[in-house]
Short mmCIF file of C-alpha atoms in Angstrom, two decimals:
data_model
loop_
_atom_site.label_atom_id
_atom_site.label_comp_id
_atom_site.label_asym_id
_atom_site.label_seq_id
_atom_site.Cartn_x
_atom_site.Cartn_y
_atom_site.Cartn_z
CA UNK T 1 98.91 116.23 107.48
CA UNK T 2 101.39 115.01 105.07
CA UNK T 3 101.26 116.27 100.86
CA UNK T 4 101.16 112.65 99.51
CA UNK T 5 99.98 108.85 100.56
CA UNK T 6 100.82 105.69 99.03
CA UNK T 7 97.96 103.38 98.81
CA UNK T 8 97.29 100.06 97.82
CA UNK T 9 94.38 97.82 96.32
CA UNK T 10 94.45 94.27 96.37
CA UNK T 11 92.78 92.18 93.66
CA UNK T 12 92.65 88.90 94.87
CA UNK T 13 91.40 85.59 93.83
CA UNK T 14 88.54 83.99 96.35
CA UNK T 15 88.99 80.51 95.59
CA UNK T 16 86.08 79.49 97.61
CA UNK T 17 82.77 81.12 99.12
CA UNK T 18 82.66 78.72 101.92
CA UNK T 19 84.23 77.83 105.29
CA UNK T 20 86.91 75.43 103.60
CA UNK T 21 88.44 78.45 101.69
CA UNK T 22 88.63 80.38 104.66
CA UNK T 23 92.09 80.13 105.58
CA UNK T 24 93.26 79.95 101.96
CA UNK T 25 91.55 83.34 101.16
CA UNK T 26 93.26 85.03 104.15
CA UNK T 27 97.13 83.25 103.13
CA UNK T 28 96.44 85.33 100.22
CA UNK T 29 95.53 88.23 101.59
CA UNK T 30 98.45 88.62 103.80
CA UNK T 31 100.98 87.55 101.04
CA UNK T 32 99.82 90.16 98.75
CA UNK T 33 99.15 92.47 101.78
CA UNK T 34 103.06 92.00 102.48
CA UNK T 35 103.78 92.62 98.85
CA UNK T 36 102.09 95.85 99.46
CA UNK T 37 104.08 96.81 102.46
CA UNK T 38 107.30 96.49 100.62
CA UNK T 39 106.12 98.94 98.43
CA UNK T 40 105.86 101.29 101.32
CA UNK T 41 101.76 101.76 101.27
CA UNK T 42 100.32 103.59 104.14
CA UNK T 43 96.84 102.46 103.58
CA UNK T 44 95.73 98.84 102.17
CA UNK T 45 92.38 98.50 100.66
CA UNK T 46 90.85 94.70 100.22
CA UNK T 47 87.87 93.51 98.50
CA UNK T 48 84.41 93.40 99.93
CA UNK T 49 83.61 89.72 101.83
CA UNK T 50 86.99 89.18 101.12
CA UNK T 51 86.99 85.95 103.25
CA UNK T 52 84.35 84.16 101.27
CA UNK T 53 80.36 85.69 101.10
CA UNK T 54 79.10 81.95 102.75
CA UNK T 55 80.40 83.36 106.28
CA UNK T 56 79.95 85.58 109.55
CA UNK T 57 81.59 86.56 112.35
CA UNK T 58 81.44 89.21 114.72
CA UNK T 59 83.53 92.37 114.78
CA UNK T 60 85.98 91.94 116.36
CA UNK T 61 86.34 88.71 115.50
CA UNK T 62 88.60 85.89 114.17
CA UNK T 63 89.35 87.80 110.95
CA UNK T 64 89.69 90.83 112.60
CA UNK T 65 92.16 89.90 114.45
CA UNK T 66 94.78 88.68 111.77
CA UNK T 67 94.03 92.20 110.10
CA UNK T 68 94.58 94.03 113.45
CA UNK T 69 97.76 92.13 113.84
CA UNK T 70 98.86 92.69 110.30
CA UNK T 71 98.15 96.82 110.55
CA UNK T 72 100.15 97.00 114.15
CA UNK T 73 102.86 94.74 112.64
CA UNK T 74 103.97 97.07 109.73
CA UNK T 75 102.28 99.92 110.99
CA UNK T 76 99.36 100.39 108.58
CA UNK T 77 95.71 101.12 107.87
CA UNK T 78 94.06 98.40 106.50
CA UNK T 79 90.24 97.86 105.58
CA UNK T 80 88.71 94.68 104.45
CA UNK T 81 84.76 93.65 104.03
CA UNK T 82 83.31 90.28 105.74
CA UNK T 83 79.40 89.49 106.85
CA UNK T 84 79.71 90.57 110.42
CA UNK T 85 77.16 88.61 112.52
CA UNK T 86 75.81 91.03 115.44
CA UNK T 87 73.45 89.07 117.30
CA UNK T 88 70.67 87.93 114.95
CA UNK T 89 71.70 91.17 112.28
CA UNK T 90 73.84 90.78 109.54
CA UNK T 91 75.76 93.64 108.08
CA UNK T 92 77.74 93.64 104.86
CA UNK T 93 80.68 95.74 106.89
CA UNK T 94 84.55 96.82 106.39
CA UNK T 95 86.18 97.39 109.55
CA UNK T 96 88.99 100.19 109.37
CA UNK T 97 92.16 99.58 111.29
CA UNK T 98 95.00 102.34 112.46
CA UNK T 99 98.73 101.66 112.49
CA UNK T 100 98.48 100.55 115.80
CA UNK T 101 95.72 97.79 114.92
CA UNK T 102 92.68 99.43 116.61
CA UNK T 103 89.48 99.13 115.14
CA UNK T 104 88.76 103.33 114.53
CA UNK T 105 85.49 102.54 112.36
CA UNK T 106 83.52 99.67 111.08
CA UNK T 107 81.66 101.16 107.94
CA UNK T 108 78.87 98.98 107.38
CA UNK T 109 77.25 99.41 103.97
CA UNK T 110 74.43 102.00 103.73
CA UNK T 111 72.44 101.02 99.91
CA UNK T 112 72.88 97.31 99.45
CA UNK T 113 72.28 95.70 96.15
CA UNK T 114 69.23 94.09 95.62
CA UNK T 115 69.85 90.49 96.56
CA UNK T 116 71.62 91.47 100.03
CA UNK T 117 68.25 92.23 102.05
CA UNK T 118 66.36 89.06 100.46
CA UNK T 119 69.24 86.30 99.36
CA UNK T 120 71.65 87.47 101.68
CA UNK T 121 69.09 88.44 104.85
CA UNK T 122 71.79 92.15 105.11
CA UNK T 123 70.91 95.12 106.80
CA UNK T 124 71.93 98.35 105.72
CA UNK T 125 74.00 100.48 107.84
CA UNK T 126 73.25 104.02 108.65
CA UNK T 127 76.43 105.94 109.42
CA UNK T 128 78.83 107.88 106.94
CA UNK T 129 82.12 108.67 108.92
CA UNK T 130 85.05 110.82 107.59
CA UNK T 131 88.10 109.44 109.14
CA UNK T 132 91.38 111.90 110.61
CA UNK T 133 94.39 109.99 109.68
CA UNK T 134 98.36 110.93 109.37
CA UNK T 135 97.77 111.68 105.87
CA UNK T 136 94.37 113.66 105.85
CA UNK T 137 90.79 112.69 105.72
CA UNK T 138 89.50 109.39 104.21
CA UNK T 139 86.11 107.73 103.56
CA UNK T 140 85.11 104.21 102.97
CA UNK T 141 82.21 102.63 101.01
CA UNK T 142 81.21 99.44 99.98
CA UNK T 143 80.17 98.29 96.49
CA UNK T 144 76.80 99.86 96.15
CA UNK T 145 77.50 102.73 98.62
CA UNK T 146 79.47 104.57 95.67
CA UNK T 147 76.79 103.89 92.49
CA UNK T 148 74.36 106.27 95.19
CA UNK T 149 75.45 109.82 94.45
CA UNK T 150 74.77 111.25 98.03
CA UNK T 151 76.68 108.77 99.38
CA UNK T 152 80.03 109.86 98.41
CA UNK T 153 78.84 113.39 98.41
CA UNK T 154 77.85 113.16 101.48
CA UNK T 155 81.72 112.15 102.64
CA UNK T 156 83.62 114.65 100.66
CA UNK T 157 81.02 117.47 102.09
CA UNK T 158 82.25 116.28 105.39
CA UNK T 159 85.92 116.51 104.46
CA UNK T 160 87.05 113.30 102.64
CA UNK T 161 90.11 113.44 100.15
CA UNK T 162 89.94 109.52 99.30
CA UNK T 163 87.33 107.25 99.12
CA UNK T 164 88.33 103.34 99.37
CA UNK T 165 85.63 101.32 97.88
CA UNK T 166 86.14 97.56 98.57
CA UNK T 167 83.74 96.15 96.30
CA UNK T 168 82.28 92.74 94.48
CA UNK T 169 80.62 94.45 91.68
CA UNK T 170 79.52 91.98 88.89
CA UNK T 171 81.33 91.71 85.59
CA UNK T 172 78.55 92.20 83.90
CA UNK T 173 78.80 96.01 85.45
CA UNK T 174 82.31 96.44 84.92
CA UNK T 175 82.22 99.26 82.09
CA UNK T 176 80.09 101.05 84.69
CA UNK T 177 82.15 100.86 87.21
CA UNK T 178 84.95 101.64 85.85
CA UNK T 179 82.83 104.75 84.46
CA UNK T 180 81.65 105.16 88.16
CA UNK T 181 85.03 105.58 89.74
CA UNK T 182 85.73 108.46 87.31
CA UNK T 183 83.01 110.17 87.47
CA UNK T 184 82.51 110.15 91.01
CA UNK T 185 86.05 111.31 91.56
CA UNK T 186 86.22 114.05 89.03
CA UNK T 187 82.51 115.62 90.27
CA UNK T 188 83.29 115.00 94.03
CA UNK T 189 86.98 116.40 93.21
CA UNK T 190 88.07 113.08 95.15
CA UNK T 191 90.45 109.90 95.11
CA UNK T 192 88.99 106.89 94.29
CA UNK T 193 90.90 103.56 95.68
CA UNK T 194 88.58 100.88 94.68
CA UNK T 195 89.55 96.75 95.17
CA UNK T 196 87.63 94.32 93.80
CA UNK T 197 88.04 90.55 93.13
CA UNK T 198 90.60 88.60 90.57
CA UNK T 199 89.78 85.61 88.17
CA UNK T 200 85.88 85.56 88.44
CA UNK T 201 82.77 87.16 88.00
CA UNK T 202 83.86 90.26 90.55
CA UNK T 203 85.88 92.33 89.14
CA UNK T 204 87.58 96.22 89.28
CA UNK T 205 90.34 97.54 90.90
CA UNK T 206 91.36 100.87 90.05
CA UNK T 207 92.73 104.09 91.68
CA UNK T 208 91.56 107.37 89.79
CA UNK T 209 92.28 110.54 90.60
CA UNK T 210 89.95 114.04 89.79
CA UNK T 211 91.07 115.02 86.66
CA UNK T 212 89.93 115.43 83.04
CA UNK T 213 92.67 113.54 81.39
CA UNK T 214 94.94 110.47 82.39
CA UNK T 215 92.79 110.31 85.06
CA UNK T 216 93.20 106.41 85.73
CA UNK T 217 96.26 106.25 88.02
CA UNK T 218 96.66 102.55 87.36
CA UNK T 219 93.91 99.29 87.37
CA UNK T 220 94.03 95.82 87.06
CA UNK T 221 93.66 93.15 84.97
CA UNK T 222 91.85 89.74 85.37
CA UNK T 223 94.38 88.32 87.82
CA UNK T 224 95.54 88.32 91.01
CA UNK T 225 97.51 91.16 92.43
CA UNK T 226 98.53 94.61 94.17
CA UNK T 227 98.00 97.99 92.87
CA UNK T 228 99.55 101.29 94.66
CA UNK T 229 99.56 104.78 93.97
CA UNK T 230 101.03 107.89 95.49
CA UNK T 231 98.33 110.71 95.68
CA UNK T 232 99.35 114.18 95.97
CA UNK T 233 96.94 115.70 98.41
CA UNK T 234 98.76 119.06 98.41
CA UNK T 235 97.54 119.13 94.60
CA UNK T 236 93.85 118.06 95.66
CA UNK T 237 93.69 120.84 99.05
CA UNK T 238 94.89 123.51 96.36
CA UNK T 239 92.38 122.73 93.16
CA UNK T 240 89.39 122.57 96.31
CA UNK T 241 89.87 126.03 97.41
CA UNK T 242 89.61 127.51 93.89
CA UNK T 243 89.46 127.62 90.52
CA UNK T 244 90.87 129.39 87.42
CA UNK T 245 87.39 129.86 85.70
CA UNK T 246 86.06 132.32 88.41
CA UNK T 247 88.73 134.36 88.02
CA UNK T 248 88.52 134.94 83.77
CA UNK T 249 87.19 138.30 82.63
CA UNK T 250 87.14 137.96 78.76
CA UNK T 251 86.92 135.05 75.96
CA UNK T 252 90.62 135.00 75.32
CA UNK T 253 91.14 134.82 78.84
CA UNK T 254 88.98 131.99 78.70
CA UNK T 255 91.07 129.92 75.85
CA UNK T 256 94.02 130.64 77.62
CA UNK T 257 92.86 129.08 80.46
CA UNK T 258 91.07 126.35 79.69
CA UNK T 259 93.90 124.10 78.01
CA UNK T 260 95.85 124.12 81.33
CA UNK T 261 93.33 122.93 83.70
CA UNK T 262 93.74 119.71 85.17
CA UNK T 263 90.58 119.55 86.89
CA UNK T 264 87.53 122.10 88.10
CA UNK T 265 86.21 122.58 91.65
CA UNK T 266 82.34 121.58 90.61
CA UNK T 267 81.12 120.74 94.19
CA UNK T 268 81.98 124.61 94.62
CA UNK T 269 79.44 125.44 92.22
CA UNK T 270 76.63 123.98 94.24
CA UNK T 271 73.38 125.29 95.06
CA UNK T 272 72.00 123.62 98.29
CA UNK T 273 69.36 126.14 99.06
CA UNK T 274 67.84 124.99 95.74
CA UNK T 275 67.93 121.59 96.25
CA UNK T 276 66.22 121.33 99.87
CA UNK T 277 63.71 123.47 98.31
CA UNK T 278 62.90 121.07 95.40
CA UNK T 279 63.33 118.27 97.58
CA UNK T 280 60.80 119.45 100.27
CA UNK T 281 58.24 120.14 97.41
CA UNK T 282 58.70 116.44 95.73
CA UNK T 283 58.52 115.08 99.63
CA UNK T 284 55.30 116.98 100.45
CA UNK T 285 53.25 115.79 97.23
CA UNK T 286 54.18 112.45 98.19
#
């Protein structure tokens, strides 16, 4: 496993929801895909249904393909949502692609918003994967999957040191998003690479990192375009084994402490044997 990773979030502008803005949509893509490969990113993150929302296609599929050719071509991972059309199921899905182009996971999304099962006939997904790649271990959510607290949980308890979140969350939600990425990366002591879309009403792309200040890597604005980071995972492996607070004795060790820490361990401080407990008695009275 390697100390650091470059990644990359592409904002970009879906001119059209439909068939006819297919093949624009994906020119786009690739252009500022390229952009992020001369940059040197080892892992590119697009938005959710980044083809247009008015189509499906299986997995693998047309789409798929371009992206497969794109991650063997300059040798790296790649995720990007579409509808994928199995049979007579939908799934809101991201597939995730290696260096080589293979398809190692198709994440399809677990809590869809409330339209998706009615207006947009989607069914949820069941499966939360942590992925082994060059780098470390990497999760990916969709949207919705993120604003669930287990869900993310769930990933990091299973080993996940980024989370890429392609995502089409409304503007009307973007304070709270933006509020979401942060919190769920400082309390799951995780990355968060999330891409949204550029010039419309889906917006927010950011890349945040667990700590308590400057915590905001970068983000975008309202337009079109790449964002890339390089996360230090040696930092992250080191702050999850420990923490200076359970090590303090006295108050002034305490305020000595304190003004140096970047970030706290809190999934460390969990209490699971309390939880299934509650849980079971809340279930049961049901």
């Amino acid at each position: 496993m390697k100390d650091t990773v470059k990644v990359a979030a592409v904002q970009l502008w879906i001119k059209s929801e439909l068939k006819s803005g297919r093949e624009g949509n994906i020119e786009r893509a690739i252009a500022l895909m390229e952009e992020a490969v001369a940059l040197e990113a080892d892992f590119i993150c697009l938005p959710e249904l980044f083809i247009g929302a008015g189509l499906s296609e299986p997995i693998p599929g047309p789409t798929t393909d371009v992206l497969s050719d794109f991650a063997r071509d300059n040798k790296v991972y790649l995720t990007g949502g579409l509808f994928e059309k199995a049979g007579e199921i939908k799934y809101n899905s991201t597939p995730v692609f290696d260096r080589k182009g293979q398809i190692i996971f198709n994440h399809r999304k677990v809590n869809l918003f409330p339209w998706e099962p009615t207006f947009r006939k989607s069914t949820p997904g069941d499966v939360l994967k942590v992925l082994d790649l060059d780098f470390g271990k990497a999760g990916v959510l969709l949207c919705q999957d993120l604003a669930i607290p287990e869900t993310p949980r769930i990933l990091v308890l299973k080993g996940a040191e980024i989370l890429f979140v392609p995502s089409r969350m409304p503007a009307q939600f973007l304070t709270f998003w933006k509020r979401l990425c942060r919190v769920r990366a400082l309390e799951n002591n995780v990355f968060v690479c999330s891409a949204g879309m550029a010039k419309q009403k889906w917006i927010g792309s950011l890349i945040v990192a667990p700590k308590f200040e400057n915590d905001v890597i970068v983000e975008c604005g309202p337009d079109q375009q790449i964002i890339t980071a390089e996360l230090d995972l040696g930092w992250l492996r080191e702050t999850r084994k420990d923490s200076p607070l359970y090590h303090v004795t006295t108050w002034k060790e305490i305020e000595q402490v304190l003004p140096r820490m970047e970030t706290h361990s809190f999934i460390l401080d969990r209490r699971p044997d309390l939880y299934l407990e509650e849980i079971q008695k809340i279930d049961s009275e049901k």
